[in-house]
Coordinates of C-alpha atoms in Angstrom, one line a residue:
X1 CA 241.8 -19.4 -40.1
X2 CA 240.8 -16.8 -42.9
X3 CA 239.0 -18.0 -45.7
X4 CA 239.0 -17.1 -49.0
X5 CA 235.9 -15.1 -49.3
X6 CA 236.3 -14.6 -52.9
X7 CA 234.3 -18.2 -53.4
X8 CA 230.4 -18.3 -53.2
X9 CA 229.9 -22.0 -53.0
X10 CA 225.7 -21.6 -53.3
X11 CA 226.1 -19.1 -56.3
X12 CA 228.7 -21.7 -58.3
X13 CA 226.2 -24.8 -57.7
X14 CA 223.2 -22.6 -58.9
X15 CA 225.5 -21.6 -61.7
X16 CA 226.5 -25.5 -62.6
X17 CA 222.6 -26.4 -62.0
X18 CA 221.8 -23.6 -65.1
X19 CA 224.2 -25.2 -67.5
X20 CA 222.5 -29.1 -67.0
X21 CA 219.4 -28.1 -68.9
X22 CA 217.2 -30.3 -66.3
X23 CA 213.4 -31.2 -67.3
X24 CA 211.6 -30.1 -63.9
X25 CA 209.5 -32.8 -62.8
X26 CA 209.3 -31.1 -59.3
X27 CA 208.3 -27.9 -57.8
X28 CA 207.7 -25.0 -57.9
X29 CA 205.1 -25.4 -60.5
X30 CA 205.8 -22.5 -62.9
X31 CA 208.7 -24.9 -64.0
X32 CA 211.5 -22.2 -64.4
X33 CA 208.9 -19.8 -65.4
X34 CA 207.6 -21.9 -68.6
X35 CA 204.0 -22.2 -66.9
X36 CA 203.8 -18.3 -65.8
X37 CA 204.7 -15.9 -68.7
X38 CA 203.4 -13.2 -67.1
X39 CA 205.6 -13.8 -64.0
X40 CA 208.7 -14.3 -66.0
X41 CA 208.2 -11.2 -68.1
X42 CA 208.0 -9.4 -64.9
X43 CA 211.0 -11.0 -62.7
X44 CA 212.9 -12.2 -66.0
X45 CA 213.8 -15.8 -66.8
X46 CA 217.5 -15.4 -65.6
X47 CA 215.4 -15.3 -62.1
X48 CA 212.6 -18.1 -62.7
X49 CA 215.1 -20.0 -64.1
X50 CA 216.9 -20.9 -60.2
X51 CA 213.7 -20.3 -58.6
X52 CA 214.3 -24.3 -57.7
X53 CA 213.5 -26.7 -55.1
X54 CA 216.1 -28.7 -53.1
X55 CA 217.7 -31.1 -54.7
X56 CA 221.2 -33.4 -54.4
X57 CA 223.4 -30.8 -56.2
X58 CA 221.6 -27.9 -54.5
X59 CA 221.6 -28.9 -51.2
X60 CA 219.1 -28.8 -48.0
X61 CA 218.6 -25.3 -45.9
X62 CA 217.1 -28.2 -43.2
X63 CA 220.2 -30.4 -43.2
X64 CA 222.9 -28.7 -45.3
X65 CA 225.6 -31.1 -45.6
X66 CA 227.2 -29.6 -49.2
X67 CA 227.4 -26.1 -50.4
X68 CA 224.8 -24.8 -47.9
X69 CA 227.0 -25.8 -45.4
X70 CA 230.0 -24.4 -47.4
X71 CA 228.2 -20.9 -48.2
X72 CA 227.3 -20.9 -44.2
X73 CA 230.6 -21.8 -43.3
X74 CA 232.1 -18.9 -45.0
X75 CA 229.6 -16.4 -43.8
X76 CA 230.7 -17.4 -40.4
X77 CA 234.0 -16.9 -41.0
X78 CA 233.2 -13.4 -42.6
X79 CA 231.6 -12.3 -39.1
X80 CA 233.7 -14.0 -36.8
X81 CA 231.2 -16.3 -35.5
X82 CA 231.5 -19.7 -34.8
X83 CA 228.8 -21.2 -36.8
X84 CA 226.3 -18.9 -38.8
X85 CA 222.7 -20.3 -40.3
X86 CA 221.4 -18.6 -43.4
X87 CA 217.8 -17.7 -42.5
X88 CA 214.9 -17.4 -45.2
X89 CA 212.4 -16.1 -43.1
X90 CA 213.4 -13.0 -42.0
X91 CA 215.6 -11.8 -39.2
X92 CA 212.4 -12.5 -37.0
X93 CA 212.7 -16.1 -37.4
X94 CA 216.2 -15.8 -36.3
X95 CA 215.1 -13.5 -33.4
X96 CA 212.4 -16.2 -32.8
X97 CA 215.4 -19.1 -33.1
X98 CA 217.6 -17.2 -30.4
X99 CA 215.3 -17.3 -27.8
X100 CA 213.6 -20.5 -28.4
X101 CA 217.4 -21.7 -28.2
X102 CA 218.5 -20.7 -24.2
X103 CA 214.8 -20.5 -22.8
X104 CA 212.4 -23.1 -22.3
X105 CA 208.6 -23.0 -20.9
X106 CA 208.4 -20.7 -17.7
X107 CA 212.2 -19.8 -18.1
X108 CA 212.9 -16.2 -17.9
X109 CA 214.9 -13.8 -20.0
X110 CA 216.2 -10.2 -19.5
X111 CA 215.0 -7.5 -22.3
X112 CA 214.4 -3.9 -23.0
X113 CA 210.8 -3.1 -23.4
X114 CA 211.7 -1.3 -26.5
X115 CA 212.2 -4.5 -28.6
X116 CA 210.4 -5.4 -31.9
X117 CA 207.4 -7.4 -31.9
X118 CA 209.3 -10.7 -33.2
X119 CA 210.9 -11.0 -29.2
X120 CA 207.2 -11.1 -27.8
X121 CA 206.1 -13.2 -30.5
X122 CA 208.9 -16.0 -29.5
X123 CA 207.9 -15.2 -26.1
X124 CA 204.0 -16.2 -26.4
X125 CA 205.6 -19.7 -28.5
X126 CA 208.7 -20.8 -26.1
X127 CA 206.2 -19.3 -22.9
X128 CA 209.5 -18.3 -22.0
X129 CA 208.7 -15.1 -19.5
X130 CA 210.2 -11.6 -20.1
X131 CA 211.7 -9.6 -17.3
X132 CA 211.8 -5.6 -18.7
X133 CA 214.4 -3.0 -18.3
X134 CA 212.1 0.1 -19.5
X135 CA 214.9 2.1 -21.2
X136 CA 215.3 5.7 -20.5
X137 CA 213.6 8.1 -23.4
X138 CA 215.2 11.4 -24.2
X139 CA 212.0 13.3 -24.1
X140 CA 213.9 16.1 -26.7
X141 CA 213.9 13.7 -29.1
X142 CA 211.3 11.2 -28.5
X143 CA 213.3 8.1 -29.2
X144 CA 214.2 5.4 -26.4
X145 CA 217.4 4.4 -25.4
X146 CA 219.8 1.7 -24.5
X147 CA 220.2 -0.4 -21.6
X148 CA 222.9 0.6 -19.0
X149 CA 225.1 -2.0 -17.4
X150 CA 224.0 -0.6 -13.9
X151 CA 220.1 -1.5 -15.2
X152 CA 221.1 -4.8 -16.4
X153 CA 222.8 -5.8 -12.9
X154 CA 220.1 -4.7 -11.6
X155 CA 217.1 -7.1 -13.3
X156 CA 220.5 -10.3 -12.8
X157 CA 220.3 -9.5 -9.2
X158 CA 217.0 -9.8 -8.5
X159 CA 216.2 -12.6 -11.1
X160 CA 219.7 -15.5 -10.4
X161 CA 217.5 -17.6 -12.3
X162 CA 217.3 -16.1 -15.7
X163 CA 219.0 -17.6 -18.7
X164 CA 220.0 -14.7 -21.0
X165 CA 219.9 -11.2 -21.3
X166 CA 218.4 -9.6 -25.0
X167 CA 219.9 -6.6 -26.3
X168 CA 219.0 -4.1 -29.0
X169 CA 222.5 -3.3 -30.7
X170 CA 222.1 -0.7 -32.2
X171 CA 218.3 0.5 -32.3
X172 CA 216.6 1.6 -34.8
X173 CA 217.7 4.8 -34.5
X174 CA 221.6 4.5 -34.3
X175 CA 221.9 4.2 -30.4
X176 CA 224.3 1.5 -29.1
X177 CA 224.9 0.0 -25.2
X178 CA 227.8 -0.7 -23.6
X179 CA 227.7 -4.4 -25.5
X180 CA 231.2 -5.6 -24.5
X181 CA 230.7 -4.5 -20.2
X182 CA 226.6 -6.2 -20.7
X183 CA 228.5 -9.6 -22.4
X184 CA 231.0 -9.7 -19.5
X185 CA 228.9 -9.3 -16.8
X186 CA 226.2 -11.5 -18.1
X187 CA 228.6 -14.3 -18.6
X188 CA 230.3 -13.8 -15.0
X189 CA 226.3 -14.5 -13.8
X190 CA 226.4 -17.6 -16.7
X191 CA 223.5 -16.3 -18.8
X192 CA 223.7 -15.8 -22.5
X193 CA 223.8 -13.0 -24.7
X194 CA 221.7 -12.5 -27.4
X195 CA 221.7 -9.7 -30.1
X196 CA 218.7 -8.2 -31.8
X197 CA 221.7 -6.9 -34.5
X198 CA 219.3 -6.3 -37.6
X199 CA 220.6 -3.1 -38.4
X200 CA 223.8 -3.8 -37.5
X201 CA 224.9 -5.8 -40.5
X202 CA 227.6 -2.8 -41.6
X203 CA 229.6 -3.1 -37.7
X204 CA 231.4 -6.2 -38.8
X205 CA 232.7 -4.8 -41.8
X206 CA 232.9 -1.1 -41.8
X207 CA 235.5 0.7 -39.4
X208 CA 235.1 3.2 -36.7
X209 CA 231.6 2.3 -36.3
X210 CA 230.4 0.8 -33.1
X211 CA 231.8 -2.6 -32.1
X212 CA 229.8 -5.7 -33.2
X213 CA 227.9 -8.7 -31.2
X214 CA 230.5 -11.6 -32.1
X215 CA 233.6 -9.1 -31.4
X216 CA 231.5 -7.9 -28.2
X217 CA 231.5 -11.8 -26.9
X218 CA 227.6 -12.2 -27.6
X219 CA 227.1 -15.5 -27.6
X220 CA 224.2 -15.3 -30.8
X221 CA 223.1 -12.0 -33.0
X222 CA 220.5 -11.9 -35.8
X223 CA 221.8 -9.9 -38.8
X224 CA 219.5 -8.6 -40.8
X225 CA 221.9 -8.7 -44.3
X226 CA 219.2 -7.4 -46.2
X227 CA 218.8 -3.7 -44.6
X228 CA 222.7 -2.6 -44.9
X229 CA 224.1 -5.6 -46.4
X230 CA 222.9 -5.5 -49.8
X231 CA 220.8 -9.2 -50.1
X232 CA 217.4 -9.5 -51.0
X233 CA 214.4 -8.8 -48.8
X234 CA 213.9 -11.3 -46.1
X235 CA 217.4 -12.9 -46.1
X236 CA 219.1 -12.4 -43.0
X237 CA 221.6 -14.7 -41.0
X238 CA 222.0 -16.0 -37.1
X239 CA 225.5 -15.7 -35.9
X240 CA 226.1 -18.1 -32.9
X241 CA 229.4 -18.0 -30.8
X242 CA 231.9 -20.7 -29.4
X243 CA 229.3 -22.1 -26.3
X244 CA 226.6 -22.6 -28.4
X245 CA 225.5 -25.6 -29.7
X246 CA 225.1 -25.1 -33.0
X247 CA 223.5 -28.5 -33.6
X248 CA 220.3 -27.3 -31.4
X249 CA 220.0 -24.1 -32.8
X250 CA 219.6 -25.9 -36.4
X251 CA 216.9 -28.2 -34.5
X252 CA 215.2 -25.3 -33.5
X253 CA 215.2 -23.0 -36.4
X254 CA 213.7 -25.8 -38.5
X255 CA 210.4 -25.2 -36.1
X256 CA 209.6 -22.6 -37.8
X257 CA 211.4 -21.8 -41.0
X258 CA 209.9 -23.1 -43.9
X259 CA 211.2 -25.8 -45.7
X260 CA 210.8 -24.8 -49.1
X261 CA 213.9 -22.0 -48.8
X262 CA 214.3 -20.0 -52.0
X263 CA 217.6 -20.2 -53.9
X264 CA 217.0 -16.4 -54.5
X265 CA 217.1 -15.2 -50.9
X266 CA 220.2 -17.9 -50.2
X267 CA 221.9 -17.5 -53.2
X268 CA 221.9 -13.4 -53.0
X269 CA 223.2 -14.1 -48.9
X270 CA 226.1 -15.7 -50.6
X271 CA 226.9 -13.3 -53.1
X272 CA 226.3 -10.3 -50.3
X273 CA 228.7 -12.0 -47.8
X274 CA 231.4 -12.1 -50.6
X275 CA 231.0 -8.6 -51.4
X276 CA 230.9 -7.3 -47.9
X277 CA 233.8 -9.4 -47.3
X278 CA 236.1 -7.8 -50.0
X279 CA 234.7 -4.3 -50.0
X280 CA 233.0 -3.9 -46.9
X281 CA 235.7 -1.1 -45.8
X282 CA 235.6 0.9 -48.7
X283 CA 231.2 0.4 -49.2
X284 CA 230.8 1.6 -45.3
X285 CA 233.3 4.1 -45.3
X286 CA 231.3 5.8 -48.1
X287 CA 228.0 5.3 -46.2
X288 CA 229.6 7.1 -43.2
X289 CA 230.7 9.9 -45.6
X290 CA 227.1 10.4 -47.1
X291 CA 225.0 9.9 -43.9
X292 CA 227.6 12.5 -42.1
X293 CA 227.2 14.9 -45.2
X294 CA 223.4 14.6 -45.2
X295 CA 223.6 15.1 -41.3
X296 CA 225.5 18.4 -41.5
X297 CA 223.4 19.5 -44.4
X298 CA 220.0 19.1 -42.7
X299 CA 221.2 20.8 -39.9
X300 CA 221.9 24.3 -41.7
X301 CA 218.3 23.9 -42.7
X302 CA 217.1 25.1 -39.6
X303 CA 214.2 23.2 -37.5
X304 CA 215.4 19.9 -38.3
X305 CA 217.7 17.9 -35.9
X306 CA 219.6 15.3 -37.6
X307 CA 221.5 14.1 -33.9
X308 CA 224.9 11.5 -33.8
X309 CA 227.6 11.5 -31.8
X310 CA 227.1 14.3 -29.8
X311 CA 224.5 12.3 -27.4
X312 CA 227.1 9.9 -26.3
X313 CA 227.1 9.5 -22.4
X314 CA 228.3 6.3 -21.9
X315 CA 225.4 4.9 -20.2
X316 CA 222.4 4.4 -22.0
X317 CA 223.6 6.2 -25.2
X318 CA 226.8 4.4 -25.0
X319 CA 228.1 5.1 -28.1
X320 CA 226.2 5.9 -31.8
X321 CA 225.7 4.2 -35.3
X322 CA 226.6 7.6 -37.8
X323 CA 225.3 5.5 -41.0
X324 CA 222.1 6.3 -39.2
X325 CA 220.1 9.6 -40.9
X326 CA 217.6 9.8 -38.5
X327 CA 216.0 13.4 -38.3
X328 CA 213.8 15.2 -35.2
X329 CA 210.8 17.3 -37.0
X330 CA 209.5 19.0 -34.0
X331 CA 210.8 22.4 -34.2
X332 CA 209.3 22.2 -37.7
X333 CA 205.9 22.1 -36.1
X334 CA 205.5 18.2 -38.1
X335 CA 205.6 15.0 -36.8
X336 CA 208.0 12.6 -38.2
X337 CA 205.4 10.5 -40.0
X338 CA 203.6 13.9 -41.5
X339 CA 207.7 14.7 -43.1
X340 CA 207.8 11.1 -44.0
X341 CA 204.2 11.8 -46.1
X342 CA 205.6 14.7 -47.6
X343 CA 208.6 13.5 -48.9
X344 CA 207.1 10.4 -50.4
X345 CA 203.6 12.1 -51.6
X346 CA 205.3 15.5 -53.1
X347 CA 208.8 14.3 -54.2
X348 CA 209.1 11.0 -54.6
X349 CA 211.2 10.2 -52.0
X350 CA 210.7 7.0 -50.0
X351 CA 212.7 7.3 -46.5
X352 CA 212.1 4.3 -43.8
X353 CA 209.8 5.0 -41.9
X354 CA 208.5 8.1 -39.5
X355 CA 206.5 8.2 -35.7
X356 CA 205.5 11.5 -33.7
X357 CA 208.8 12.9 -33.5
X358 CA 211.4 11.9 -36.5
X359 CA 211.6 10.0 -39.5
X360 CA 214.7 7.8 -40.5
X361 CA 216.5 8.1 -44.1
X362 CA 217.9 4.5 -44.2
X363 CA 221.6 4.9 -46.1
X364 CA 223.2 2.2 -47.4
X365 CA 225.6 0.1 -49.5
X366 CA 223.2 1.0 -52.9
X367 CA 222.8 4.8 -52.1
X368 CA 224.8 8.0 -54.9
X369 CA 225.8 11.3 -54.1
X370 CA 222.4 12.8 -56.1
X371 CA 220.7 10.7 -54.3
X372 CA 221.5 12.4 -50.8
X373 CA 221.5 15.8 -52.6
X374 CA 217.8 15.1 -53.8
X375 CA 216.7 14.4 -50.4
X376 CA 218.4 17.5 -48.7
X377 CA 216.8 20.1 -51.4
X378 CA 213.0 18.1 -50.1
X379 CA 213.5 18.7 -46.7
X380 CA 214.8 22.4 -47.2
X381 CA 211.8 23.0 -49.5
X382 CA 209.5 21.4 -47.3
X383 CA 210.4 23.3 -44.8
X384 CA 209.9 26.4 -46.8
X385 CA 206.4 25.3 -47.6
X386 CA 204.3 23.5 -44.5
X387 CA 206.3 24.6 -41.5
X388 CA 204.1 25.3 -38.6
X389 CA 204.0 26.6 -35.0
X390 CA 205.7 23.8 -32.4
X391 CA 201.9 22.7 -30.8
X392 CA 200.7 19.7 -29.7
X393 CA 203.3 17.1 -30.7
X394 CA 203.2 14.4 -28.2
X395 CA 207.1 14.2 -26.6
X396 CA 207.3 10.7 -26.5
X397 CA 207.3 7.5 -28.7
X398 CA 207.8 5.4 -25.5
X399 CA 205.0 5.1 -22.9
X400 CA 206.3 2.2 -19.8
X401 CA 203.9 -0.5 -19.9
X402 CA 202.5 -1.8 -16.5
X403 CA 202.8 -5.8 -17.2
X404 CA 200.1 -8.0 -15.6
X405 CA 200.7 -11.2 -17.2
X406 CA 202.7 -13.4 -19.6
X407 CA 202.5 -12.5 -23.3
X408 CA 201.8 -16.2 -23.9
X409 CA 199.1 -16.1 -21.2
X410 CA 197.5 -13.9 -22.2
X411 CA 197.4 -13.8 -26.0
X412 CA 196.0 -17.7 -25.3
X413 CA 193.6 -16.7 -22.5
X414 CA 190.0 -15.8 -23.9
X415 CA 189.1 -12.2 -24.3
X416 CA 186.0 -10.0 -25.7
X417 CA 186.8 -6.7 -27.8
X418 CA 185.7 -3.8 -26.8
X419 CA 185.8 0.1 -28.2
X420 CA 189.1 1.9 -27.7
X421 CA 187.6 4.4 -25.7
X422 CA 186.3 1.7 -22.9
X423 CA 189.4 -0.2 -22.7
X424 CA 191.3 2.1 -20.2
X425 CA 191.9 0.0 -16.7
X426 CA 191.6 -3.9 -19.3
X427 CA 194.5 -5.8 -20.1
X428 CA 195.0 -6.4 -23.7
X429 CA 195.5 -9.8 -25.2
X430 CA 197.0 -8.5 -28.8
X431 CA 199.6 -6.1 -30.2
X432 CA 199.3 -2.7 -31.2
X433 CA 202.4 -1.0 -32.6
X434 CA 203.2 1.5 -35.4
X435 CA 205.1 -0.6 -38.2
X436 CA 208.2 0.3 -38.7
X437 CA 209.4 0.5 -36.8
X438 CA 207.2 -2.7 -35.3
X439 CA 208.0 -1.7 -31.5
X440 CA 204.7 -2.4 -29.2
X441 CA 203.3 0.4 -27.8
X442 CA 201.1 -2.3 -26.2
X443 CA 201.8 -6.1 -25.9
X444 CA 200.2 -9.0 -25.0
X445 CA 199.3 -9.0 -21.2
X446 CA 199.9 -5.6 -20.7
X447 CA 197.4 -3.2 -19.0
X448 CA 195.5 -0.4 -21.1
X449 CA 195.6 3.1 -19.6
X450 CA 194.1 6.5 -20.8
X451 CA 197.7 8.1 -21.8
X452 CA 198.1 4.7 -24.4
X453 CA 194.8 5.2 -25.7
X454 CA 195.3 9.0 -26.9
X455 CA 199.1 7.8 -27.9
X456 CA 197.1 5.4 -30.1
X457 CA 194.5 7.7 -31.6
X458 CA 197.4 10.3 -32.0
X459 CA 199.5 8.3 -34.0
X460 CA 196.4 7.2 -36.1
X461 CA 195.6 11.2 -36.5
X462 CA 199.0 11.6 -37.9
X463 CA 199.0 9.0 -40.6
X464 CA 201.1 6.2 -38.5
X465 CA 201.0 2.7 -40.1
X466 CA 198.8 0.6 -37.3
X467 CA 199.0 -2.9 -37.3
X468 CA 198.3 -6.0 -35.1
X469 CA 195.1 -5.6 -33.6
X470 CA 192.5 -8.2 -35.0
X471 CA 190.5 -5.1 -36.1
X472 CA 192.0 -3.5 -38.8
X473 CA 190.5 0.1 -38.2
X474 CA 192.1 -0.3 -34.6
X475 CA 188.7 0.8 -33.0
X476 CA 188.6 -1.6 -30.9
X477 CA 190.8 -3.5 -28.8
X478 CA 190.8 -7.5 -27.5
X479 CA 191.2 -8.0 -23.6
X480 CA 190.6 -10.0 -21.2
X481 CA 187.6 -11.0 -20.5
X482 CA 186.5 -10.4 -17.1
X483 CA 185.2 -13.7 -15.1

């Protein structure tokens, strides 16, 4: 049964709670922004003012029984999910809550190498073990790909006993599997399905985009509302399916989600479902309109490839997200991240993020026309004024990792740090990634070679964002330490 998603149950009560002109005898401390001026100068007292703990009237994100419940029951419905849980943490505590839900200690679970770091962080908590499907790279482009059914059969066959299979749906560069034909098969071997779907959020709403996790079958997807939905950073929701308990997954996500949830990040999940649910159509089909204006734009530029549709195979590029601007620098004699610079540092243009090879203009539900017109005359001009000959750009943002243990083994096992130049033939006990996008080029318990080492170094020549390593300067590694 539809229901009427024109109600925001969490907004109405916050609303109610403003009129009642409480005297705060609780927390937070700034009592609705009285004891911080400075603070509600900045953010504004309409803000400070339901910046409020959990109270009767308001609710429990731990144990919703009122309009918690009510919001998450019609954010459910909006997705057509069984049961959907409004997460305060980011979609990597619902990526974390997905896992920790079908795989205990030792248990193993199916997933592309190519996932973000918040699947091998659940992994090292649950100690659930990951078998990797290494997904094809298109070497043109740089970017990796999707998983194939034929891959995924594969990794069932020779592992009976794993209990779900992780997808990236779509990546974070537009590319989609074959969901539906993974879902079905998986199921037919009785393992779950689960959906990294963070920037996905626009498939259940917009049309002829690729088809989403719940209408796919999946039997759980994290939605990351805040990247194409419209809510406020960190807000995201977990979308479960008929054959999952839903009173589990609550028991699990309150593990590790914090139990002092901010009205803010719920309240603007409410008020982002409602608006996705009656305008979704009309939002996305704009976004479609822009991104595929922007694409055939930047294409007449010259040296730029701004790919879509036109890499469909139907095996590991199964089929393509179009809101997706993302944009191959090579020919320009730039890496991604060096465009990425240039556009923020010399026209005040913020795109998403950039690696070795592209850089990815996020466009979304808040995006104008002069918007997209600003950002096409910046690349042109840019173009004009620091192209360079095509040399020494590395091919590939994907290098296949040889695993040697578990990430939780070895991220808990003790290690000694060492120079990056003397870690070649050591396996590493941390993460190293550019962030975004946050995908590992090494993880926990993976082996070090010479080819990761220069990846590393070039990324850090070309101005990538490093993180994860316990040294910040990412001159040296942890690993293992040798008995």
């Amino acid at each position: 049964m539809k229901l009427d998603q024109n109600k925001t149950p969490l907004l109405d009560a916050l609303q109610e709670f403003k009129k009642m002109r409480m005297v705060p005898f609780d927390v937070p401390g700034h009592k609705r922004g009285k004891g911080n001026p400075l603070l509600t100068d900045f953010l504004g007292e309409k803000c400070l003012t339901v910046d409020v703990n959990s109270m009767k009237s308001l609710d429990n994100l731990c144990h919703p029984i009122s309009v918690i419940k009510d919001a998450e029951e019609m954010a459910a419905n909006a997705f057509g999910a069984k049961s959907a849980f409004f997460m305060v943490n980011g979609t990597t505590s619902g990526v974390q809550a997905m896992i920790m839900s079908v795989c205990k200690h030792g248990e193993k679970i199916i997933v592309p190498r190519n996932v973000h770091k918040s699947v091998i962080n659940a992994l090292i908590l649950c100690g659930a073990v990951p078998i990797y499907v290494n997904p094809k790279t298109n070497d043109e482009l740089g970017i990796s790909l999707g998983m194939t059914i034929d891959e995924v059969h594969d990794a069932i066959l020779k592992n009976p006993d794993a209990k779900a299979v992780y997808v990236n749906n779509p990546t974070y560069f537009g590319v989609c599997s074959d969901l539906t034909s993974i879902t079905v098969m998986a199921h037919k071997y009785n393992l779950k399905v689960l959906v990294d779907e963070a920037h996905g959020t626009h498939f259940y709403f917009g049309k002829n985009l690729p088809i989403s996790a719940m209408a796919a079958g999946a039997d759980m997807a994290a939605v990351s509302m805040h990247k194409s939905g419209g809510s406020l950073t960190q807000s995201s929701i977990l979308l479960c399916g008929p054959d999952i308990n839903p009173h589990h997954v609550r028991q699990i996500i309150n593990l590790t989600q914090t139990t002092s949830a901010s009205y803010l990040l719920m309240s603007s999940l409410d008020i982002s479902r409602k608006n996705l649910a009656l305008h979704g159509q009309e939002i996305f089909a704009k976004v479609s309109e822009y991104a595929e204006y922007a694409r055939e734009e930047i294409n007449q530029i010259g040296d730029y490839y701004a790919f879509s549709r036109e890499l469909i195979n139907g095996r590991e590029i199964f089929d393509f997200d179009v809101t997706k601007l993302s944009i191959n620098t090579l020919s320009l004699g730039l890496a991604g991240i060096e465009v990425y610079d240039l556009l923020r540092d010399e026209y005040d243009i913020q795109t998403e993020f950039g690696d070795v090879a592209n850089m990815l203009a996020y466009i979304s539900v808040g995006d104008r026309r002069s918007d997209i017109e600003r950002l096409i005359g910046a690349l042109s001009e840019i173009r004009r004024r620091f192209k360079k000959d095509k040399v020494a750009l590395f091919k590939t943002e994907y290098i296949n990792p040889e695993v040697v243990m578990t990430p939780r083994d070895a991220f808990y096992s003790d290690c000694v740090s060492l120079p990056l130049d003397d870690c070649s033939g050591r396996i590493c006990t941390e993460f190293v990634m550019c962030y975004p996008p946050g995908i590992p080029i090494l993880a926990p318990g993976e082996m070090i070679t010479s080819q990761i080492i220069e990846y590393i170094r070039y990324c850090k020549d070309k101005g990538c964002s490093m993180t994860g390593p316990e040294d910040m300067e990412v001159e040296r590694l942890n690993v293992l330490k040798e008995e």
